[in-house]
Amino acid sequence: DLPSQALVILVTDAPDPQSDAFLDWSAARISGLAHFLGGRLLGLFASKHRLDEVAARAMQQLEPLGIEVLKQAKGAARVLAAQQEQDLGSVLLGTKSFWQGVDIPGPGVATVFIDKLPLEPQGRPIVEAREERLGNEPLGFLGYRLPRALLMLRQGVGRLIRSTRDRGVVVIADPGAMAYRARLY
């Protein structure tokens, strides 16, 4: 029962996700939440670059407090998820493979921090071809990339509530442009 088990926060005043200020802002929010919760945070990132930058900054803030920051590495998703489930004093940060198929039931995750709506990058040939088949802007975007991002977002939010006993908060740091936000939330 997601409405009674989770609080979803859409942040509308964060810095631009492409800026260094956003990296600092995200690391500060993750660190603050993890400090308050004693870890127990799962961070989901739409970009490997942002993951790496925020993880480095969060480590500087959290490791002196005894909170370990676990960062996704190739092939280690399940191992890290199992560690997060057992260790209530850590933060787990990852990209695409952590948005879906990683289950951490119980108290291992009390907050899911989503850095940005997971839109596929514009300019990829396959994305452009699929959008082109649906029509010109904004029809291609609304018919292809936005629905795929919504599905991924639902899967990301689903990482928080894995059983009837789970409770927590989802923070979406960049909920997307006002032009299409109403279609998502």
GROMACS .gro file of N, CA and C in nm, residues 4-5 15 27 35 75 85 97 145 155 159 169:
model
   36
    4SER      N    1   0.021   0.460   0.200
    4SER     CA    2   0.032   0.460   0.347
    4SER      C    3   0.171   0.417   0.396
    5GLN      N    4   0.253   0.362   0.307
    5GLN     CA    5   0.384   0.314   0.347
    5GLN      C    6   0.498   0.406   0.307
   15PRO      N    7   1.947   2.276  -0.755
   15PRO     CA    8   2.024   2.334  -0.866
   15PRO      C    9   2.007   2.251  -0.993
   27ALA      N   10   2.503   1.541  -0.274
   27ALA     CA   11   2.588   1.478  -0.172
   27ALA      C   12   2.549   1.525  -0.033
   35HIS      N   13   2.300   1.041   0.770
   35HIS     CA   14   2.342   1.070   0.907
   35HIS      C   15   2.222   1.057   1.002
   75GLY      N   16   2.918  -0.587  -1.215
   75GLY     CA   17   2.890  -0.722  -1.170
   75GLY      C   18   2.868  -0.739  -1.021
   85GLU      N   19   2.128  -0.504   0.275
   85GLU     CA   20   2.018  -0.566   0.349
   85GLU      C   21   2.062  -0.606   0.490
   97SER      N   22   2.123  -0.070  -1.325
   97SER     CA   23   2.089  -0.203  -1.276
   97SER      C   24   2.031  -0.201  -1.135
  145ARG      N   25   1.023   0.836  -2.506
  145ARG     CA   26   1.114   0.854  -2.392
  145ARG      C   27   1.041   0.875  -2.260
  155GLN      N   28   0.987   0.168  -1.112
  155GLN     CA   29   1.072   0.060  -1.062
  155GLN      C   30   1.168   0.113  -0.955
  159ARG      N   31   1.188   0.018  -0.520
  159ARG     CA   32   1.300  -0.035  -0.440
  159ARG      C   33   1.279  -0.009  -0.292
  169VAL      N   34   1.083   0.694   0.274
  169VAL     CA   35   1.071   0.818   0.198
  169VAL      C   36   1.143   0.802   0.065
   0.00000   0.00000   0.00000
